[in-house]
Tab-separated table of C-alpha atoms in Angstrom:
chain	number	residue	atom	x	y	z
A	1	UNK	CA	3.235	8.538	-3.996
A	2	UNK	CA	-0.146	9.954	-3.051
A	3	UNK	CA	-3.356	7.931	-2.893
A	4	UNK	CA	-4.625	9.512	-6.133
A	5	UNK	CA	-1.385	8.736	-7.961
A	6	UNK	CA	-1.485	5.150	-6.684
A	7	UNK	CA	-5.130	4.793	-7.709
A	8	UNK	CA	-4.372	5.939	-11.252
A	9	UNK	CA	-1.305	3.702	-11.599
A	10	UNK	CA	-2.917	0.634	-9.964
A	11	UNK	CA	-5.833	0.820	-12.405
A	12	UNK	CA	-3.509	1.174	-15.415
A	13	UNK	CA	-1.351	-1.736	-14.212
A	14	UNK	CA	-4.394	-4.005	-13.759
A	15	UNK	CA	-5.796	-2.970	-17.158
A	16	UNK	CA	-2.526	-4.133	-18.716
A	17	UNK	CA	-2.875	-7.573	-17.099
A	18	UNK	CA	-0.166	-7.052	-14.464
A	19	UNK	CA	-0.429	-7.026	-10.659
A	20	UNK	CA	0.181	-3.935	-8.517
A	21	UNK	CA	1.367	-4.327	-4.916
A	22	UNK	CA	0.227	-1.421	-2.737
A	23	UNK	CA	2.679	-0.839	0.105
A	24	UNK	CA	1.605	1.525	2.862
A	25	UNK	CA	1.146	1.797	6.587
A	26	UNK	CA	-2.100	0.464	8.032
A	27	UNK	CA	-4.982	2.881	7.702
A	28	UNK	CA	-3.634	4.897	4.745
A	29	UNK	CA	-6.515	3.813	2.492
A	30	UNK	CA	-5.229	0.857	0.464
A	31	UNK	CA	-8.544	-1.021	0.688
A	32	UNK	CA	-10.616	2.112	0.034
A	33	UNK	CA	-8.480	2.830	-3.033
A	34	UNK	CA	-9.303	-0.613	-4.479
A	35	UNK	CA	-12.996	-0.249	-3.562
A	36	UNK	CA	-13.039	3.041	-5.489
A	37	UNK	CA	-11.488	1.382	-8.550
A	38	UNK	CA	-14.045	-1.457	-8.351
A	39	UNK	CA	-16.926	1.047	-8.135
A	40	UNK	CA	-15.593	3.171	-11.000
A	41	UNK	CA	-15.099	0.151	-13.287
A	42	UNK	CA	-18.276	-1.690	-12.197
A	43	UNK	CA	-16.221	-4.722	-11.200
A	44	UNK	CA	-17.119	-6.987	-8.291
A	45	UNK	CA	-14.520	-6.970	-5.545
A	46	UNK	CA	-13.298	-10.095	-3.736
A	47	UNK	CA	-11.152	-9.264	-0.710
A	48	UNK	CA	-9.011	-12.158	0.493
A	49	UNK	CA	-7.500	-11.357	3.899
A	50	UNK	CA	-4.543	-13.691	3.493
A	51	UNK	CA	-3.416	-13.516	7.127
A	52	UNK	CA	-6.649	-15.296	8.068
A	53	UNK	CA	-6.539	-17.978	5.381
A	54	UNK	CA	-5.281	-21.534	5.179
A	55	UNK	CA	-4.299	-23.254	1.897
A	56	UNK	CA	-7.687	-25.000	1.614
A	57	UNK	CA	-9.437	-21.611	1.714
A	58	UNK	CA	-7.377	-20.497	-1.251
A	59	UNK	CA	-7.149	-23.603	-3.427
A	60	UNK	CA	-10.456	-25.311	-2.604
A	61	UNK	CA	-11.065	-28.799	-1.280
A	62	UNK	CA	-10.024	-31.985	-3.089
A	63	UNK	CA	-12.665	-34.174	-4.709
A	64	UNK	CA	-12.679	-37.294	-6.853
A	65	UNK	CA	-13.737	-37.240	-10.479
A	66	UNK	CA	-13.147	-40.139	-12.913
A	67	UNK	CA	-10.585	-41.687	-10.550
A	68	UNK	CA	-8.624	-38.422	-10.458
A	69	UNK	CA	-8.253	-35.806	-7.782
A	70	UNK	CA	-9.678	-32.437	-8.715
A	71	UNK	CA	-10.202	-29.409	-6.527
A	72	UNK	CA	-13.602	-27.868	-5.919
A	73	UNK	CA	-13.652	-24.148	-6.581
A	74	UNK	CA	-13.410	-22.065	-3.407
A	75	UNK	CA	-16.472	-19.939	-2.667
A	76	UNK	CA	-14.667	-16.719	-3.627
A	77	UNK	CA	-13.674	-17.903	-7.118
A	78	UNK	CA	-14.958	-15.497	-9.834
A	79	UNK	CA	-17.664	-16.798	-12.134
A	80	UNK	CA	-17.066	-14.164	-14.821
A	81	UNK	CA	-14.358	-11.703	-15.871
A	82	UNK	CA	-15.951	-8.743	-14.094
A	83	UNK	CA	-13.938	-9.174	-10.863
A	84	UNK	CA	-11.028	-7.694	-8.954
A	85	UNK	CA	-9.278	-10.101	-6.580
A	86	UNK	CA	-7.643	-8.166	-3.757
A	87	UNK	CA	-4.905	-10.111	-1.934
A	88	UNK	CA	-4.855	-8.172	1.326
A	89	UNK	CA	-2.199	-8.457	4.063
A	90	UNK	CA	0.144	-10.419	1.837
A	91	UNK	CA	3.004	-9.668	4.245
A	92	UNK	CA	1.190	-11.384	7.109
A	93	UNK	CA	0.228	-14.517	5.181
A	94	UNK	CA	1.791	-17.902	5.863
A	95	UNK	CA	4.440	-19.119	3.404
A	96	UNK	CA	2.075	-21.902	2.221
A	97	UNK	CA	-0.478	-19.264	1.191
A	98	UNK	CA	2.154	-17.228	-0.648
A	99	UNK	CA	3.271	-20.390	-2.462
A	100	UNK	CA	-0.298	-21.017	-3.641
A	101	UNK	CA	-0.598	-17.393	-4.714
A	102	UNK	CA	2.435	-17.747	-6.996
A	103	UNK	CA	0.451	-19.911	-9.419
A	104	UNK	CA	-2.373	-17.375	-9.342
A	105	UNK	CA	0.055	-14.536	-10.104
A	106	UNK	CA	2.012	-16.354	-12.812
A	107	UNK	CA	-0.588	-18.491	-14.576
A	108	UNK	CA	-3.850	-16.830	-13.475
A	109	UNK	CA	-4.994	-20.183	-12.136
A	110	UNK	CA	-4.978	-22.382	-9.057
A	111	UNK	CA	-4.898	-26.126	-9.792
A	112	UNK	CA	-7.725	-26.906	-12.225
A	113	UNK	CA	-9.398	-23.494	-11.822
A	114	UNK	CA	-8.504	-20.863	-14.430
A	115	UNK	CA	-9.404	-17.228	-13.830
A	116	UNK	CA	-11.757	-15.657	-16.360
A	117	UNK	CA	-9.673	-13.748	-18.923
A	118	UNK	CA	-10.023	-10.125	-17.748
A	119	UNK	CA	-10.031	-10.724	-14.001
A	120	UNK	CA	-7.821	-8.167	-12.265
A	121	UNK	CA	-5.529	-9.003	-9.340
A	122	UNK	CA	-4.057	-6.543	-6.835
A	123	UNK	CA	-2.209	-7.074	-3.542
A	124	UNK	CA	-1.356	-4.973	-0.507
A	125	UNK	CA	1.009	-5.079	2.413
A	126	UNK	CA	2.462	-2.972	5.191
A	127	UNK	CA	5.980	-1.640	4.719
A	128	UNK	CA	8.842	-3.734	6.037
A	129	UNK	CA	9.593	-1.253	8.809
A	130	UNK	CA	6.453	-2.307	10.700
A	131	UNK	CA	6.470	-5.098	13.256
A	132	UNK	CA	5.135	-7.963	11.153
A	133	UNK	CA	6.720	-11.281	10.316
A	134	UNK	CA	7.810	-10.601	6.757
A	135	UNK	CA	11.567	-11.092	6.584
A	136	UNK	CA	11.236	-14.006	4.151
A	137	UNK	CA	8.856	-11.957	1.988
A	138	UNK	CA	11.116	-8.938	1.543
A	139	UNK	CA	14.130	-11.114	0.779
A	140	UNK	CA	12.322	-13.230	-1.850
A	141	UNK	CA	13.032	-11.562	-5.206
A	142	UNK	CA	11.152	-14.277	-7.127
A	143	UNK	CA	7.947	-13.432	-5.265
A	144	UNK	CA	8.401	-9.653	-5.400
A	145	UNK	CA	9.218	-9.744	-9.123
A	146	UNK	CA	5.582	-10.722	-9.804
A	147	UNK	CA	4.393	-7.241	-8.799
A	148	UNK	CA	4.596	-3.594	-9.743
A	149	UNK	CA	5.364	-2.103	-6.325
A	150	UNK	CA	3.574	1.159	-5.477
A	151	UNK	CA	4.664	2.707	-2.168
A	152	UNK	CA	1.842	4.993	-1.046
A	153	UNK	CA	1.349	7.623	1.588
A	154	UNK	CA	-1.523	10.097	1.661
A	155	UNK	CA	-0.924	13.809	1.234
A	156	UNK	CA	-2.191	16.004	4.070
A	157	UNK	CA	-5.089	17.172	1.871
A	158	UNK	CA	-6.063	13.575	1.015
A	159	UNK	CA	-5.910	12.599	4.663
A	160	UNK	CA	-8.030	15.574	5.731
A	161	UNK	CA	-10.655	14.779	3.085
A	162	UNK	CA	-10.809	11.215	4.365
A	163	UNK	CA	-10.914	12.410	7.993
A	164	UNK	CA	-13.886	14.659	7.208
A	165	UNK	CA	-15.661	11.810	5.425
A	166	UNK	CA	-15.321	9.354	8.318
A	167	UNK	CA	-15.805	11.853	11.156
A	168	UNK	CA	-12.355	12.122	12.729
A	169	UNK	CA	-12.468	14.642	15.637
A	170	UNK	CA	-11.406	18.233	14.870
A	171	UNK	CA	-8.513	18.224	17.348
A	172	UNK	CA	-6.884	15.272	15.541
A	173	UNK	CA	-7.363	16.912	12.130
A	174	UNK	CA	-5.876	20.163	13.474
A	175	UNK	CA	-2.920	18.250	14.915
A	176	UNK	CA	-2.172	16.580	11.564
A	177	UNK	CA	-2.481	19.898	9.718
A	178	UNK	CA	0.123	21.415	12.062
A	179	UNK	CA	2.295	18.252	12.248
A	180	UNK	CA	2.123	16.509	8.837
A	181	UNK	CA	5.223	14.424	9.616
A	182	UNK	CA	2.965	12.121	11.659
A	183	UNK	CA	1.357	10.925	8.403
A	184	UNK	CA	4.738	9.650	7.197
A	185	UNK	CA	6.381	7.744	10.048
A	186	UNK	CA	10.072	7.197	9.486
A	187	UNK	CA	11.838	5.944	6.398
A	188	UNK	CA	10.957	2.623	4.868
A	189	UNK	CA	13.218	-0.198	3.762
A	190	UNK	CA	13.127	-0.522	-0.005
A	191	UNK	CA	11.264	-3.500	-1.477
A	192	UNK	CA	12.945	-3.101	-4.833
A	193	UNK	CA	14.504	-6.470	-5.556
A	194	UNK	CA	17.675	-6.746	-7.585
A	195	UNK	CA	16.710	-9.424	-10.104
A	196	UNK	CA	19.672	-11.011	-11.906
């Protein structure tokens, strides 16, 4: 689907309390799409680059309170419902991070921290045909079933608008106009899990 179609659907999915997973090659505009939604809805955006995180970054550090272990809120934790949490590079994250994310996706909480009621969550990843370590991710139907998967690829017009905005050289824009197949490299492996 195009960027505009994905933007519309991602917003509707988040409004309904579910979690979209944007799947697209690097540089297609997944992060910009979410930034646009945040700007249009006046929500604050927290981008968690999961490939650079360790479990403590996600769940917070342990502390002692009344002879019990509690976890201090991580610095990114939303303090009101006016937030979008963007789980970026989910395919490149360590299994321990994905395990911690499961509780966030299912229960909207991590340990003793509960997300404010209308906090939106969205995730992104590269397609499984790219050279990233993600075999266990694409074969884990329990994890994938937590998302509405949106496979995105920009149209030539969308790409050219973006290229003009960011100052891509004319010869590259002309090349893409004449050779649009370079925007859509190869066929992707389906992420659609067969849940039984």
